[in-house]
Amino acid sequence: METISEVEEKNYPPVTLKFLSTDKFAKMLIGKKGDNIKRMSQESKCKILITGQYQTIRHLEITGKPKDLANAIQLVSDCIQLNFDTYINRDLTVPNTQILLLMLIPKIITGGIIGKRGENIKNIRRISGAGL
């Protein structure tokens, strides 16, 4: 399996990651007059789009080089954490309320992500600390 730096050196085309988001989270990520999404796009060097206006479930699409995608996801996460209380009625009696972000993965690449005997997915869980 190639590392991110090896992929960058080969100059592969940009990658698009797609996530599902509620309308409330989408509005939070967009920000007033689109300020949040513009800032995150500029800082990460990625194209960040939110589609599905007027729908309860929206798509968040992030397109860019692999190393830039990691930065974009971090910026999205930071934006959610900073603005969570403002946009969501949070139950403060529940510590560490989790934020769920669903990533859409094409069926054709799921085997590569899982890896032989689940090794890739185990490494992703171990390194990121995320529940997959």
Coordinates of N, CA and C in Angstrom, one line a residue:
M1 N 0.8 -1.2 0.0 CA 0.0 0.0 0.0 C 0.9 1.2 0.0
E2 N 0.6 2.2 -0.9 CA 1.4 3.4 -1.0 C 1.1 4.4 0.1
T3 N 2.1 5.1 0.5 CA 1.8 6.2 1.5 C 1.3 7.4 0.8
I4 N 0.8 8.4 1.5 CA 0.3 9.6 1.0 C 1.4 10.3 0.2
S5 N 2.6 10.4 0.7 CA 3.7 11.1 0.0 C 4.0 10.4 -1.3
E6 N 3.9 9.1 -1.3 CA 4.2 8.3 -2.6 C 3.1 8.6 -3.6
V7 N 1.9 8.7 -3.2 CA 0.8 9.0 -4.1 C 1.0 10.4 -4.6
E8 N 1.3 11.4 -3.7 CA 1.6 12.8 -4.2 C 2.6 12.9 -5.2
E9 N 3.7 12.1 -5.1 CA 4.8 12.1 -6.0 C 4.4 11.7 -7.4
K10 N 3.4 10.7 -7.5 CA 3.0 10.2 -8.7 C 2.0 11.1 -9.4
N11 N 1.6 12.2 -8.8 CA 0.7 13.2 -9.4 C -0.6 12.6 -9.9
Y12 N -1.2 11.8 -9.1 CA -2.5 11.2 -9.4 C -3.5 12.4 -9.5
P13 N -4.6 12.1 -10.2 CA -5.7 13.2 -10.3 C -6.3 13.4 -8.9
P14 N -7.0 14.5 -8.7 CA -7.6 14.8 -7.4 C -8.6 13.7 -7.0
V15 N -8.8 13.5 -5.7 CA -9.7 12.6 -5.2 C -10.9 13.3 -4.6
T16 N -12.1 12.7 -4.7 CA -13.3 13.3 -4.1 C -13.8 12.4 -3.0
L17 N -14.0 13.0 -1.8 CA -14.6 12.3 -0.7 C -16.0 12.9 -0.5
K18 N -17.0 12.0 -0.3 CA -18.4 12.4 -0.1 C -18.8 11.9 1.3
F19 N -19.5 12.9 1.9 CA -20.1 12.6 3.3 C -21.5 13.0 3.3
L20 N -22.3 12.4 4.1 CA -23.7 12.8 4.4 C -23.8 13.7 5.5
S21 N -24.6 14.7 5.4 CA -24.7 15.7 6.5 C -26.2 16.1 6.7
T22 N -26.6 16.4 7.9 CA -27.9 17.0 8.1 C -27.9 18.4 7.6
D23 N -29.1 19.0 7.4 CA -29.2 20.3 6.9 C -28.6 21.3 7.9
K24 N -28.8 21.0 9.2 CA -28.2 21.9 10.2 C -26.7 22.0 10.2
F25 N -26.1 20.8 10.0 CA -24.6 20.8 9.9 C -24.2 21.5 8.6
A26 N -24.9 21.3 7.5 CA -24.5 21.9 6.3 C -24.5 23.4 6.4
K27 N -25.6 24.0 7.0 CA -25.7 25.4 7.2 C -24.5 25.9 8.1
M28 N -24.2 25.1 9.1 CA -23.1 25.5 10.0 C -21.7 25.5 9.2
L29 N -21.5 24.6 8.3 CA -20.3 24.5 7.5 C -20.2 25.6 6.5
I30 N -21.4 26.0 5.9 CA -21.4 27.0 4.9 C -21.1 28.4 5.6
G31 N -21.8 28.6 6.7 CA -21.6 29.9 7.5 C -22.3 31.1 6.8
K32 N -22.3 32.2 7.5 CA -23.0 33.4 7.0 C -22.3 33.8 5.7
K33 N -23.1 34.0 4.7 CA -22.6 34.4 3.3 C -21.6 33.5 2.7
G34 N -21.5 32.2 3.2 CA -20.6 31.3 2.7 C -19.2 31.4 3.2
D35 N -19.0 32.2 4.3 CA -17.7 32.5 4.8 C -16.9 31.3 5.3
N36 N -17.6 30.4 6.0 CA -16.9 29.2 6.5 C -16.4 28.3 5.4
I37 N -17.2 28.0 4.5 CA -16.8 27.1 3.4 C -15.8 27.7 2.5
K38 N -15.8 29.0 2.3 CA -14.8 29.7 1.5 C -13.5 29.6 2.2
R39 N -13.5 29.9 3.5 CA -12.2 29.9 4.2 C -11.6 28.5 4.2
M40 N -12.4 27.5 4.5 CA -11.9 26.1 4.5 C -11.4 25.7 3.2
S41 N -12.0 26.1 2.1 CA -11.6 25.8 0.7 C -10.2 26.4 0.5
Q42 N -10.1 27.7 0.8 CA -8.8 28.4 0.6 C -7.7 27.8 1.4
E43 N -7.9 27.5 2.7 CA -6.9 27.0 3.6 C -6.5 25.6 3.2
S44 N -7.4 24.8 2.8 CA -7.1 23.4 2.5 C -6.6 23.2 1.1
K45 N -6.8 24.2 0.2 CA -6.5 24.0 -1.2 C -7.4 22.9 -1.9
C46 N -8.6 22.7 -1.3 CA -9.6 21.7 -1.8 C -10.8 22.4 -2.2
K47 N -11.5 21.8 -3.1 CA -12.9 22.3 -3.5 C -13.9 21.6 -2.6
I48 N -14.6 22.5 -1.8 CA -15.6 21.9 -0.9 C -17.0 22.4 -1.3
L49 N -17.8 21.4 -1.6 CA -19.2 21.7 -2.0 C -20.2 21.1 -1.1
I50 N -21.3 21.7 -0.9 CA -22.4 21.1 -0.2 C -23.6 21.2 -1.1
T51 N -24.2 20.0 -1.5 CA -25.3 20.0 -2.4 C -26.6 19.6 -1.7
G52 N -27.7 19.7 -2.4 CA -29.0 19.3 -1.8 C -29.7 20.4 -1.1
Q53 N -29.6 21.6 -1.5 CA -30.3 22.7 -0.8 C -31.8 22.4 -0.7
Y54 N -32.4 22.7 0.4 CA -33.8 22.5 0.8 C -34.1 21.0 1.0
Q55 N -33.1 20.2 1.3 CA -33.3 18.8 1.7 C -32.8 18.6 3.1
T56 N -33.3 17.6 3.8 CA -32.9 17.3 5.2 C -31.6 16.7 5.2
I57 N -31.2 15.8 4.2 CA -29.9 15.2 4.2 C -29.2 15.8 3.0
R58 N -28.0 16.3 3.3 CA -27.2 17.0 2.2 C -25.9 16.2 2.0
H59 N -25.2 16.5 0.9 CA -24.0 15.8 0.6 C -22.8 16.9 0.7
L60 N -21.8 16.5 1.4 CA -20.6 17.3 1.5 C -19.6 16.6 0.7
E61 N -19.1 17.4 -0.3 CA -18.0 16.8 -1.2 C -16.8 17.6 -1.1
I62 N -15.7 16.9 -0.9 CA -14.3 17.5 -0.8 C -13.4 16.9 -1.8
T63 N -12.9 17.8 -2.7 CA -12.1 17.3 -3.8 C -10.7 18.0 -3.7
G64 N -9.6 17.1 -3.8 CA -8.3 17.7 -3.8 C -7.3 16.6 -3.7
K65 N -6.0 17.0 -3.6 CA -4.9 16.0 -3.4 C -5.0 15.3 -2.1
P66 N -4.5 14.1 -2.0 CA -4.6 13.3 -0.7 C -4.2 14.1 0.5
K67 N -3.0 14.8 0.5 CA -2.5 15.5 1.6 C -3.4 16.7 2.0
D68 N -4.0 17.3 1.0 CA -4.8 18.4 1.2 C -6.2 18.0 1.7
L69 N -6.6 16.8 1.4 CA -7.9 16.3 1.9 C -7.9 16.1 3.4
A70 N -6.7 15.6 3.9 CA -6.6 15.5 5.3 C -6.8 16.8 6.1
N71 N -6.2 17.8 5.5 CA -6.3 19.2 6.1 C -7.7 19.7 6.0
A72 N -8.4 19.4 4.9 CA -9.8 19.9 4.7 C -10.7 19.2 5.7
I73 N -10.5 17.9 5.9 CA -11.3 17.2 6.9 C -11.1 17.7 8.3
Q74 N -9.9 18.0 8.6 CA -9.6 18.6 9.9 C -10.3 20.0 10.1
L75 N -10.2 20.8 9.0 CA -10.9 22.1 9.1 C -12.4 21.9 9.2
V76 N -13.0 21.0 8.6 CA -14.5 20.7 8.7 C -14.8 20.3 10.1
S77 N -13.9 19.4 10.7 CA -14.1 18.9 12.0 C -14.0 20.1 13.0
D78 N -13.0 20.9 12.8 CA -12.8 22.1 13.7 C -14.0 23.0 13.6
C79 N -14.5 23.2 12.4 CA -15.7 24.1 12.2 C -16.9 23.6 13.0
I80 N -17.1 22.2 12.9 CA -18.2 21.6 13.6 C -18.1 21.8 15.1
Q81 N -16.9 21.5 15.6 CA -16.7 21.7 17.1 C -16.8 23.1 17.6
L82 N -16.3 24.0 16.8 CA -16.4 25.4 17.2 C -17.8 26.0 17.2
N83 N -18.6 25.5 16.3 CA -20.0 26.0 16.1 C -21.1 25.1 16.6
F84 N -20.7 24.0 17.2 CA -21.7 23.0 17.6 C -22.8 23.5 18.5
D85 N -22.4 24.2 19.5 CA -23.4 24.7 20.5 C -24.3 25.8 19.9
T86 N -23.8 26.5 18.9 CA -24.6 27.6 18.3 C -25.7 27.0 17.4
Y87 N -25.4 26.0 16.7 CA -26.4 25.5 15.7 C -27.2 24.3 16.1
I88 N -26.7 23.6 17.1 CA -27.4 22.3 17.6 C -27.8 22.5 19.0
N89 N -29.0 22.1 19.4 CA -29.4 22.1 20.8 C -28.8 21.0 21.5
R90 N -27.7 21.2 22.1 CA -26.9 20.2 22.7 C -27.3 19.9 24.1
D91 N -27.4 18.6 24.4 CA -27.8 18.2 25.8 C -26.5 18.3 26.6
L92 N -26.3 19.3 27.4 CA -25.1 19.5 28.2 C -24.9 18.5 29.3
T93 N -26.0 17.7 29.6 CA -25.9 16.7 30.6 C -25.2 15.4 30.1
V94 N -25.0 15.3 28.8 CA -24.3 14.2 28.2 C -22.9 14.6 27.9
P95 N -21.9 14.1 28.6 CA -20.5 14.5 28.3 C -20.1 13.9 26.9
N96 N -19.2 14.7 26.3 CA -18.6 14.2 25.0 C -19.6 13.8 24.0
T97 N -20.6 14.6 23.7 CA -21.6 14.3 22.7 C -20.8 14.0 21.4
Q98 N -21.1 12.8 20.8 CA -20.4 12.5 19.5 C -21.0 13.1 18.3
I99 N -20.2 13.4 17.4 CA -20.7 14.0 16.1 C -20.5 12.9 15.1
L100 N -21.5 12.5 14.4 CA -21.5 11.4 13.4 C -21.3 12.0 12.0
L101 N -20.3 11.6 11.3 CA -20.1 12.0 9.9 C -20.0 10.7 9.1
L102 N -21.0 10.5 8.2 CA -21.0 9.3 7.4 C -20.3 9.6 6.0
M103 N -19.3 8.7 5.8 CA -18.6 8.8 4.5 C -19.1 7.8 3.5
L104 N -19.3 8.2 2.3 CA -19.8 7.3 1.2 C -18.6 6.8 0.5
I105 N -18.5 5.5 0.4 CA -17.3 4.8 -0.2 C -17.9 3.9 -1.4
P106 N -17.3 4.1 -2.6 CA -17.8 3.3 -3.7 C -17.5 1.8 -3.5
K107 N -18.4 1.0 -3.8 CA -18.3 -0.5 -3.6 C -17.0 -1.0 -4.2
I108 N -16.6 -0.5 -5.3 CA -15.5 -1.0 -6.0 C -14.2 -0.9 -5.2
I109 N -14.1 0.0 -4.3 CA -12.8 0.2 -3.5 C -12.9 -0.3 -2.1
T110 N -14.1 -0.8 -1.7 CA -14.2 -1.2 -0.3 C -13.2 -2.3 0.1
G111 N -13.0 -3.2 -0.8 CA -12.0 -4.3 -0.5 C -10.6 -3.8 -0.3
G112 N -10.2 -2.8 -1.0 CA -8.9 -2.2 -0.8 C -8.8 -1.4 0.5
I113 N -9.9 -0.8 0.9 CA -9.9 -0.1 2.2 C -9.8 -1.1 3.3
I114 N -10.6 -2.2 3.2 CA -10.6 -3.2 4.3 C -9.3 -3.9 4.3
G115 N -8.8 -4.3 3.2 CA -7.5 -5.0 3.1 C -7.6 -6.5 3.4
K116 N -6.5 -7.1 3.2 CA -6.4 -8.6 3.4 C -6.6 -8.8 4.9
R117 N -7.6 -9.7 5.2 CA -7.9 -10.0 6.6 C -8.2 -8.8 7.5
G118 N -8.6 -7.7 6.8 CA -9.0 -6.5 7.6 C -7.8 -5.7 8.1
E119 N -6.6 -5.9 7.5 CA -5.4 -5.2 8.0 C -5.5 -3.7 7.8
N120 N -5.9 -3.3 6.6 CA -6.0 -1.8 6.4 C -6.9 -1.1 7.3
I121 N -8.1 -1.7 7.5 CA -9.1 -1.0 8.3 C -8.6 -1.0 9.8
K122 N -8.0 -2.1 10.2 CA -7.4 -2.1 11.6 C -6.4 -1.0 11.7
N123 N -5.5 -0.8 10.7 CA -4.5 0.2 10.8 C -5.1 1.6 10.8
I124 N -6.2 1.8 10.0 CA -6.9 3.1 10.0 C -7.5 3.4 11.4
R125 N -8.1 2.4 11.9 CA -8.7 2.6 13.3 C -7.6 2.9 14.3
R126 N -6.5 2.2 14.3 CA -5.5 2.3 15.3 C -4.8 3.7 15.1
I127 N -4.5 4.1 13.9 CA -3.8 5.4 13.7 C -4.7 6.6 13.9
S128 N -6.0 6.5 13.5 CA -6.9 7.7 13.6 C -7.7 7.7 14.9
G129 N -7.9 6.6 15.5 CA -8.7 6.5 16.7 C -10.2 6.6 16.4
A130 N -10.5 6.6 15.1 CA -11.9 6.7 14.6 C -12.6 5.4 14.7
G131 N -13.9 5.4 14.9 CA -14.7 4.2 14.8 C -15.2 4.0 13.4
L132 N -14.8 2.9 12.8 CA -15.2 2.6 11.4 C -16.0 1.3 11.3

